[in-house]
Amino acid sequence: KPQLVASNDRFCRFLEEYCPVVTETYYPTIWCWEGRVQTLLRPFITSRPQVQYRNELIKTADGGQISLDWFDNNDSLYYPDASTRPTVLLLPGLTGTSKESYILHMIHQSETLGYRCVVFNNRGIAGEDLLTPRTYCAANTEDLEAVIHHVNSLHPSAPFMAAGVSMGGMLLLNYLGKTGRDTPLMAAAIFSAGWNVFESVESLEKPLNWLLFNYYLTTCLQSSISRHRQMLEKLFDMDLVMKARTVREFDKQFTSVMFGYRTIDDYYEDASPCRKLKSVGIPVLCLNSVDDVFSPGHAIPVETAKQNANVALVLTSCGGHIGFLEGIWPRKCTYMDRVFKQFVQAIFEHGNKIFSM
């Protein structure tokens, strides 16, 4: 059974009643239960539900643009009135977009419940042009704040929550730690977030993890910016950036410089959500597996979470990073998908039971 960490008895009872999946035994797929194997195989094994998006480009204060992909769910039987249709903002991982299979599954789950979804694609990675020499990072929440304000202004009467995966979860936690209760979001769900970036990069630099994940992730980061080389060369030595062989080297030469940090350690400290967890002011459910090499079990801030009545951690012993595969042939629904569906439904349909806490 997962370990449920929540200091607030009311929040705990709420989850047990309306999100019972967090108390059920999670049985990982028997032939790929190990965390690294789950992480590697999930993108290839899981299906890719068909989703028709409506794209919207919004301008930012600094002259940039952000690509939003909307799933309006206009055929919703439960919420035919678009003005009050519950809305879920989805934040993909480090180089992820609205096309990731885990995002498509979240939208599929939301569709069956009648909800609307909007995917926040980080700058420059969803096919849109960079209008300024700036991309994104886990610590800077300005773009996310602009997106949340924009979505809320379009549908001010609609219940509104967010779900972030991996770096998307880190960004969402950092935003919530900064804003406290001063946010239009009712609640948030976080999946496979890296809680302490120092511990995450150290884990990813172990020889086998570097071979399986770090080098590939670094090349993905480089690929995501190479299309914008002409714009970025105004500020960066792109030849040096393209020589990076680890995420840490990439962040040292590119990310930390772009966002004005004196050192990479300053950036990693600011990007680590464990430092801001005490300030989260709305109900947040966080799912992690303790065998996740991107977010090692010993770095999950269990004691800090116990100090905030708004926070609940669900910790599984297996599942890897955005894995959580279950069943003999895990093509469709993962444990993570079930947690997402039940928690979102619990918040939108029974949330008044915890908002008074």
Short mmCIF file of N, CA and C in Angstrom, two decimals, residues 204-349:
data_model
loop_
_atom_site.label_atom_id
_atom_site.label_comp_id
_atom_site.label_asym_id
_atom_site.label_seq_id
_atom_site.Cartn_x
_atom_site.Cartn_y
_atom_site.Cartn_z
N LEU A 204 21.01 11.45 -11.08
CA LEU A 204 21.07 11.27 -12.54
C LEU A 204 22.49 11.20 -13.08
N GLU A 205 23.47 11.57 -12.26
CA GLU A 205 24.86 11.52 -12.71
C GLU A 205 25.56 10.22 -12.32
N LYS A 206 24.86 9.32 -11.62
CA LYS A 206 25.42 7.99 -11.38
C LYS A 206 25.55 7.29 -12.74
N PRO A 207 26.62 6.51 -12.94
CA PRO A 207 26.95 6.00 -14.28
C PRO A 207 25.78 5.39 -15.07
N LEU A 208 25.04 4.47 -14.45
CA LEU A 208 23.94 3.83 -15.19
C LEU A 208 22.82 4.81 -15.49
N ASN A 209 22.51 5.67 -14.52
CA ASN A 209 21.45 6.66 -14.73
C ASN A 209 21.85 7.69 -15.78
N TRP A 210 23.14 8.04 -15.82
CA TRP A 210 23.61 8.96 -16.87
C TRP A 210 23.41 8.32 -18.24
N LEU A 211 23.76 7.05 -18.32
CA LEU A 211 23.65 6.34 -19.60
C LEU A 211 22.20 6.20 -20.05
N LEU A 212 21.31 5.89 -19.10
CA LEU A 212 19.92 5.62 -19.45
C LEU A 212 19.08 6.89 -19.60
N PHE A 213 19.39 7.94 -18.83
CA PHE A 213 18.50 9.09 -18.78
C PHE A 213 19.18 10.44 -19.01
N ASN A 214 20.28 10.69 -18.32
CA ASN A 214 20.85 12.04 -18.27
C ASN A 214 21.31 12.51 -19.65
N TYR A 215 22.06 11.68 -20.33
CA TYR A 215 22.60 12.09 -21.64
C TYR A 215 21.45 12.34 -22.63
N TYR A 216 20.46 11.45 -22.62
CA TYR A 216 19.32 11.61 -23.53
C TYR A 216 18.55 12.89 -23.21
N LEU A 217 18.32 13.13 -21.92
CA LEU A 217 17.58 14.33 -21.52
C LEU A 217 18.33 15.59 -21.91
N THR A 218 19.66 15.55 -21.78
CA THR A 218 20.49 16.70 -22.18
C THR A 218 20.35 16.97 -23.68
N THR A 219 20.38 15.90 -24.48
CA THR A 219 20.24 16.08 -25.94
C THR A 219 18.84 16.60 -26.29
N CYS A 220 17.83 16.20 -25.51
CA CYS A 220 16.47 16.72 -25.74
C CYS A 220 16.41 18.22 -25.45
N LEU A 221 17.07 18.64 -24.37
CA LEU A 221 17.13 20.07 -24.05
C LEU A 221 17.84 20.85 -25.15
N GLN A 222 18.96 20.30 -25.61
CA GLN A 222 19.71 20.97 -26.68
C GLN A 222 18.88 21.04 -27.97
N SER A 223 18.18 19.96 -28.26
CA SER A 223 17.35 19.93 -29.46
C SER A 223 16.23 20.96 -29.38
N SER A 224 15.68 21.16 -28.17
CA SER A 224 14.56 22.09 -28.01
C SER A 224 14.97 23.54 -28.24
N ILE A 225 16.26 23.84 -28.04
CA ILE A 225 16.70 25.23 -28.24
C ILE A 225 17.44 25.43 -29.57
N SER A 226 17.86 24.34 -30.20
CA SER A 226 18.66 24.49 -31.43
C SER A 226 17.85 25.14 -32.55
N ARG A 227 16.53 24.92 -32.55
CA ARG A 227 15.67 25.52 -33.57
C ARG A 227 15.63 27.05 -33.43
N HIS A 228 15.93 27.53 -32.22
CA HIS A 228 15.88 28.97 -31.95
C HIS A 228 17.30 29.55 -31.85
N ARG A 229 18.26 28.87 -32.44
CA ARG A 229 19.66 29.25 -32.26
C ARG A 229 19.92 30.70 -32.66
N GLN A 230 19.33 31.13 -33.76
CA GLN A 230 19.58 32.49 -34.24
C GLN A 230 19.15 33.54 -33.22
N MET A 231 18.02 33.30 -32.55
CA MET A 231 17.53 34.23 -31.53
C MET A 231 18.40 34.15 -30.27
N LEU A 232 18.78 32.94 -29.87
CA LEU A 232 19.48 32.75 -28.60
C LEU A 232 20.96 33.13 -28.67
N GLU A 233 21.52 33.10 -29.89
CA GLU A 233 22.94 33.46 -30.04
C GLU A 233 23.23 34.91 -29.67
N LYS A 234 22.17 35.70 -29.59
CA LYS A 234 22.36 37.10 -29.18
C LYS A 234 22.89 37.20 -27.76
N LEU A 235 22.57 36.19 -26.93
CA LEU A 235 22.95 36.25 -25.52
C LEU A 235 23.86 35.11 -25.05
N PHE A 236 23.91 34.01 -25.80
CA PHE A 236 24.61 32.83 -25.31
C PHE A 236 25.66 32.33 -26.29
N ASP A 237 26.70 31.70 -25.74
CA ASP A 237 27.66 30.98 -26.55
C ASP A 237 27.05 29.61 -26.84
N MET A 238 26.32 29.51 -27.96
CA MET A 238 25.56 28.31 -28.24
C MET A 238 26.46 27.10 -28.51
N ASP A 239 27.66 27.34 -29.04
CA ASP A 239 28.58 26.21 -29.24
C ASP A 239 28.92 25.55 -27.91
N LEU A 240 29.11 26.36 -26.87
CA LEU A 240 29.42 25.84 -25.55
C LEU A 240 28.20 25.11 -24.96
N VAL A 241 27.03 25.69 -25.16
CA VAL A 241 25.80 25.07 -24.65
C VAL A 241 25.59 23.70 -25.30
N MET A 242 25.88 23.61 -26.60
CA MET A 242 25.65 22.35 -27.32
C MET A 242 26.69 21.28 -27.01
N LYS A 243 27.73 21.65 -26.27
CA LYS A 243 28.74 20.66 -25.86
C LYS A 243 28.40 20.01 -24.52
N ALA A 244 27.36 20.48 -23.85
CA ALA A 244 26.98 19.93 -22.54
C ALA A 244 26.67 18.44 -22.67
N ARG A 245 27.10 17.66 -21.69
CA ARG A 245 26.86 16.22 -21.70
C ARG A 245 26.01 15.77 -20.52
N THR A 246 25.66 16.71 -19.65
CA THR A 246 24.76 16.43 -18.53
C THR A 246 23.78 17.58 -18.38
N VAL A 247 22.68 17.31 -17.68
CA VAL A 247 21.70 18.36 -17.40
C VAL A 247 22.35 19.47 -16.58
N ARG A 248 23.24 19.09 -15.65
CA ARG A 248 23.91 20.09 -14.82
C ARG A 248 24.76 21.03 -15.69
N GLU A 249 25.49 20.47 -16.65
CA GLU A 249 26.32 21.31 -17.54
C GLU A 249 25.44 22.23 -18.37
N PHE A 250 24.32 21.71 -18.86
CA PHE A 250 23.38 22.52 -19.65
C PHE A 250 22.85 23.67 -18.80
N ASP A 251 22.44 23.36 -17.58
CA ASP A 251 21.89 24.39 -16.70
C ASP A 251 22.95 25.43 -16.33
N LYS A 252 24.19 24.97 -16.19
CA LYS A 252 25.28 25.90 -15.83
C LYS A 252 25.55 26.88 -16.96
N GLN A 253 25.57 26.38 -18.20
CA GLN A 253 25.90 27.23 -19.35
C GLN A 253 24.71 28.01 -19.89
N PHE A 254 23.50 27.53 -19.63
CA PHE A 254 22.33 28.12 -20.29
C PHE A 254 21.26 28.60 -19.31
N THR A 255 20.61 27.66 -18.61
CA THR A 255 19.43 28.01 -17.81
C THR A 255 19.74 29.02 -16.72
N SER A 256 20.76 28.74 -15.91
CA SER A 256 21.07 29.64 -14.79
C SER A 256 21.51 31.01 -15.29
N VAL A 257 22.19 31.05 -16.43
CA VAL A 257 22.63 32.33 -17.01
C VAL A 257 21.42 33.12 -17.51
N MET A 258 20.53 32.42 -18.21
CA MET A 258 19.35 33.08 -18.80
C MET A 258 18.52 33.79 -17.73
N PHE A 259 18.39 33.18 -16.57
CA PHE A 259 17.52 33.74 -15.54
C PHE A 259 18.27 34.51 -14.47
N GLY A 260 19.54 34.85 -14.76
CA GLY A 260 20.26 35.81 -13.94
C GLY A 260 20.78 35.31 -12.61
N TYR A 261 20.99 33.99 -12.49
CA TYR A 261 21.55 33.46 -11.24
C TYR A 261 23.07 33.59 -11.24
N ARG A 262 23.60 33.93 -10.09
CA ARG A 262 25.05 34.12 -9.97
C ARG A 262 25.79 32.81 -10.18
N THR A 263 25.25 31.72 -9.63
CA THR A 263 25.85 30.40 -9.80
C THR A 263 24.75 29.39 -10.06
N ILE A 264 25.14 28.22 -10.51
CA ILE A 264 24.16 27.15 -10.74
C ILE A 264 23.56 26.69 -9.42
N ASP A 265 24.34 26.75 -8.34
CA ASP A 265 23.82 26.37 -7.02
C ASP A 265 22.69 27.30 -6.59
N ASP A 266 22.83 28.59 -6.90
CA ASP A 266 21.77 29.55 -6.58
C ASP A 266 20.48 29.18 -7.33
N TYR A 267 20.64 28.79 -8.60
CA TYR A 267 19.47 28.39 -9.39
C TYR A 267 18.84 27.12 -8.82
N TYR A 268 19.65 26.12 -8.54
CA TYR A 268 19.11 24.85 -8.05
C TYR A 268 18.42 25.02 -6.69
N GLU A 269 18.95 25.89 -5.87
CA GLU A 269 18.31 26.13 -4.58
C GLU A 269 16.94 26.77 -4.78
N ASP A 270 16.88 27.74 -5.70
CA ASP A 270 15.62 28.44 -5.96
C ASP A 270 14.60 27.54 -6.65
N ALA A 271 15.09 26.57 -7.43
CA ALA A 271 14.21 25.69 -8.19
C ALA A 271 13.66 24.53 -7.38
N SER A 272 14.21 24.28 -6.19
CA SER A 272 13.82 23.11 -5.39
C SER A 272 12.53 23.39 -4.61
N PRO A 273 11.43 22.70 -4.94
CA PRO A 273 10.15 22.97 -4.28
C PRO A 273 10.14 22.65 -2.79
N CYS A 274 11.05 21.81 -2.31
CA CYS A 274 11.06 21.46 -0.89
C CYS A 274 11.23 22.71 -0.02
N ARG A 275 11.85 23.74 -0.56
CA ARG A 275 12.08 24.97 0.21
C ARG A 275 10.81 25.81 0.36
N LYS A 276 9.81 25.56 -0.50
CA LYS A 276 8.61 26.42 -0.50
C LYS A 276 7.36 25.69 -0.04
N LEU A 277 7.50 24.43 0.32
CA LEU A 277 6.33 23.61 0.63
C LEU A 277 5.53 24.14 1.82
N LYS A 278 6.22 24.74 2.79
CA LYS A 278 5.54 25.26 3.99
C LYS A 278 4.55 26.37 3.65
N SER A 279 4.77 27.06 2.52
CA SER A 279 3.95 28.23 2.19
C SER A 279 2.76 27.91 1.30
N VAL A 280 2.60 26.65 0.87
CA VAL A 280 1.48 26.28 0.00
C VAL A 280 0.17 26.51 0.76
N GLY A 281 -0.78 27.22 0.12
CA GLY A 281 -1.99 27.63 0.82
C GLY A 281 -3.28 27.00 0.33
N ILE A 282 -3.21 26.07 -0.65
CA ILE A 282 -4.41 25.37 -1.12
C ILE A 282 -4.15 23.87 -1.07
N PRO A 283 -5.21 23.03 -1.09
CA PRO A 283 -5.00 21.58 -1.02
C PRO A 283 -4.17 21.07 -2.20
N VAL A 284 -3.13 20.31 -1.87
CA VAL A 284 -2.23 19.76 -2.88
C VAL A 284 -1.98 18.29 -2.59
N LEU A 285 -2.16 17.45 -3.61
CA LEU A 285 -1.85 16.03 -3.51
C LEU A 285 -0.63 15.74 -4.38
N CYS A 286 0.39 15.11 -3.79
CA CYS A 286 1.65 14.86 -4.49
C CYS A 286 1.93 13.37 -4.52
N LEU A 287 2.05 12.80 -5.72
CA LEU A 287 2.36 11.38 -5.88
C LEU A 287 3.81 11.22 -6.32
N ASN A 288 4.57 10.43 -5.56
CA ASN A 288 5.95 10.09 -5.90
C ASN A 288 6.18 8.61 -5.66
N SER A 289 7.08 8.04 -6.42
CA SER A 289 7.57 6.69 -6.13
C SER A 289 8.96 6.83 -5.50
N VAL A 290 9.24 6.06 -4.47
CA VAL A 290 10.53 6.20 -3.79
C VAL A 290 11.67 5.58 -4.61
N ASP A 291 11.35 4.87 -5.71
CA ASP A 291 12.43 4.33 -6.56
C ASP A 291 12.63 5.17 -7.83
N ASP A 292 12.19 6.44 -7.78
CA ASP A 292 12.32 7.37 -8.91
C ASP A 292 13.73 7.96 -8.92
N VAL A 293 14.52 7.66 -9.95
CA VAL A 293 15.90 8.17 -9.99
C VAL A 293 15.94 9.68 -10.25
N PHE A 294 14.85 10.25 -10.77
CA PHE A 294 14.78 11.69 -10.98
C PHE A 294 14.47 12.43 -9.68
N SER A 295 13.88 11.72 -8.73
CA SER A 295 13.50 12.32 -7.46
C SER A 295 13.68 11.27 -6.36
N PRO A 296 14.91 11.09 -5.89
CA PRO A 296 15.21 10.00 -4.95
C PRO A 296 14.36 10.05 -3.69
N GLY A 297 13.99 8.86 -3.21
CA GLY A 297 13.10 8.76 -2.06
C GLY A 297 13.59 9.50 -0.84
N HIS A 298 14.92 9.49 -0.61
CA HIS A 298 15.44 10.15 0.60
C HIS A 298 15.32 11.67 0.54
N ALA A 299 15.06 12.22 -0.66
CA ALA A 299 14.95 13.68 -0.82
C ALA A 299 13.51 14.18 -0.77
N ILE A 300 12.55 13.27 -0.61
CA ILE A 300 11.14 13.69 -0.52
C ILE A 300 10.91 14.32 0.86
N PRO A 301 10.38 15.53 0.93
CA PRO A 301 10.31 16.27 2.20
C PRO A 301 9.14 15.84 3.08
N VAL A 302 9.20 14.62 3.59
CA VAL A 302 8.11 14.06 4.38
C VAL A 302 7.83 14.91 5.63
N GLU A 303 8.89 15.26 6.37
CA GLU A 303 8.70 16.01 7.61
C GLU A 303 8.14 17.41 7.35
N THR A 304 8.59 18.04 6.27
CA THR A 304 8.07 19.37 5.92
C THR A 304 6.60 19.29 5.55
N ALA A 305 6.24 18.24 4.81
CA ALA A 305 4.84 18.06 4.41
C ALA A 305 3.93 17.93 5.62
N LYS A 306 4.44 17.29 6.66
CA LYS A 306 3.64 17.10 7.88
C LYS A 306 3.35 18.42 8.59
N GLN A 307 4.10 19.47 8.25
CA GLN A 307 3.93 20.77 8.90
C GLN A 307 2.94 21.66 8.18
N ASN A 308 2.39 21.19 7.04
CA ASN A 308 1.44 22.00 6.29
C ASN A 308 0.15 21.22 6.10
N ALA A 309 -0.94 21.74 6.67
CA ALA A 309 -2.23 21.04 6.64
C ALA A 309 -2.81 20.94 5.24
N ASN A 310 -2.27 21.71 4.29
CA ASN A 310 -2.79 21.70 2.92
C ASN A 310 -2.16 20.62 2.05
N VAL A 311 -1.14 19.95 2.56
CA VAL A 311 -0.33 19.05 1.73
C VAL A 311 -0.57 17.59 2.10
N ALA A 312 -0.73 16.76 1.08
CA ALA A 312 -0.77 15.30 1.27
C ALA A 312 0.21 14.66 0.28
N LEU A 313 1.06 13.79 0.79
CA LEU A 313 1.97 13.02 -0.05
C LEU A 313 1.46 11.58 -0.17
N VAL A 314 1.53 11.04 -1.38
CA VAL A 314 1.24 9.63 -1.59
C VAL A 314 2.52 9.00 -2.15
N LEU A 315 3.11 8.10 -1.38
CA LEU A 315 4.41 7.54 -1.74
C LEU A 315 4.29 6.04 -1.98
N THR A 316 4.61 5.62 -3.20
CA THR A 316 4.60 4.19 -3.54
C THR A 316 6.04 3.66 -3.50
N SER A 317 6.19 2.37 -3.26
CA SER A 317 7.54 1.79 -3.22
C SER A 317 8.07 1.53 -4.62
N CYS A 318 7.17 1.36 -5.60
CA CYS A 318 7.56 1.14 -7.00
C CYS A 318 6.81 2.13 -7.88
N GLY A 319 7.27 2.26 -9.11
CA GLY A 319 6.56 3.14 -10.05
C GLY A 319 7.46 3.97 -10.91
N GLY A 320 8.72 4.20 -10.45
CA GLY A 320 9.66 4.97 -11.27
C GLY A 320 9.24 6.41 -11.44
N HIS A 321 9.67 7.01 -12.54
CA HIS A 321 9.39 8.42 -12.85
C HIS A 321 8.30 8.48 -13.92
N ILE A 322 7.13 8.97 -13.53
CA ILE A 322 5.93 9.01 -14.40
C ILE A 322 5.67 7.63 -14.98
N GLY A 323 5.92 6.59 -14.18
CA GLY A 323 5.68 5.22 -14.64
C GLY A 323 4.35 4.73 -14.13
N PHE A 324 4.36 4.13 -12.93
CA PHE A 324 3.16 3.67 -12.25
C PHE A 324 2.34 2.71 -13.10
N LEU A 325 3.06 1.90 -13.92
CA LEU A 325 2.38 0.91 -14.76
C LEU A 325 1.78 -0.18 -13.87
N GLU A 326 0.61 -0.67 -14.27
CA GLU A 326 -0.04 -1.75 -13.53
C GLU A 326 -0.77 -2.66 -14.51
N GLY A 327 -1.02 -3.91 -14.08
CA GLY A 327 -1.67 -4.88 -14.96
C GLY A 327 -0.63 -5.63 -15.79
N ILE A 328 -1.07 -6.74 -16.40
CA ILE A 328 -0.14 -7.58 -17.18
C ILE A 328 0.34 -6.86 -18.44
N TRP A 329 -0.57 -6.19 -19.15
CA TRP A 329 -0.19 -5.43 -20.35
C TRP A 329 -0.71 -4.00 -20.19
N PRO A 330 0.12 -3.13 -19.61
CA PRO A 330 -0.36 -1.81 -19.15
C PRO A 330 -0.44 -0.75 -20.24
N ARG A 331 -1.34 -0.95 -21.19
CA ARG A 331 -1.42 0.02 -22.30
C ARG A 331 -2.28 1.22 -21.95
N LYS A 332 -3.28 1.03 -21.15
CA LYS A 332 -4.25 2.11 -20.97
C LYS A 332 -4.04 2.89 -19.69
N CYS A 333 -4.71 2.50 -18.62
CA CYS A 333 -4.73 3.34 -17.42
C CYS A 333 -3.62 2.95 -16.45
N THR A 334 -2.87 3.93 -15.97
CA THR A 334 -1.84 3.70 -14.96
C THR A 334 -2.39 4.09 -13.59
N TYR A 335 -1.65 3.73 -12.55
CA TYR A 335 -2.03 4.14 -11.20
C TYR A 335 -2.06 5.67 -11.10
N MET A 336 -1.12 6.32 -11.75
CA MET A 336 -1.07 7.79 -11.76
C MET A 336 -2.34 8.37 -12.39
N ASP A 337 -2.80 7.78 -13.48
CA ASP A 337 -4.03 8.25 -14.13
C ASP A 337 -5.21 8.13 -13.19
N ARG A 338 -5.27 7.04 -12.43
CA ARG A 338 -6.39 6.83 -11.52
C ARG A 338 -6.36 7.82 -10.36
N VAL A 339 -5.15 8.10 -9.85
CA VAL A 339 -5.03 9.12 -8.80
C VAL A 339 -5.49 10.47 -9.33
N PHE A 340 -5.04 10.81 -10.53
CA PHE A 340 -5.44 12.09 -11.15
C PHE A 340 -6.96 12.19 -11.27
N LYS A 341 -7.57 11.16 -11.85
CA LYS A 341 -9.02 11.20 -12.10
C LYS A 341 -9.81 11.34 -10.81
N GLN A 342 -9.47 10.51 -9.82
CA GLN A 342 -10.24 10.54 -8.57
C GLN A 342 -10.04 11.85 -7.80
N PHE A 343 -8.81 12.37 -7.80
CA PHE A 343 -8.56 13.59 -7.04
C PHE A 343 -9.23 14.79 -7.69
N VAL A 344 -9.13 14.90 -9.01
CA VAL A 344 -9.76 16.02 -9.72
C VAL A 344 -11.28 15.98 -9.51
N GLN A 345 -11.86 14.81 -9.64
CA GLN A 345 -13.31 14.67 -9.43
C GLN A 345 -13.69 14.99 -7.98
N ALA A 346 -12.85 14.55 -7.03
CA ALA A 346 -13.12 14.82 -5.62
C ALA A 346 -13.12 16.32 -5.35
N ILE A 347 -12.16 17.04 -5.92
CA ILE A 347 -12.06 18.49 -5.70
C ILE A 347 -13.23 19.22 -6.33
N PHE A 348 -13.54 18.91 -7.58
CA PHE A 348 -14.59 19.65 -8.28
C PHE A 348 -15.99 19.33 -7.73
N GLU A 349 -16.18 18.12 -7.24
CA GLU A 349 -17.53 17.72 -6.85
C GLU A 349 -17.76 17.65 -5.34
#
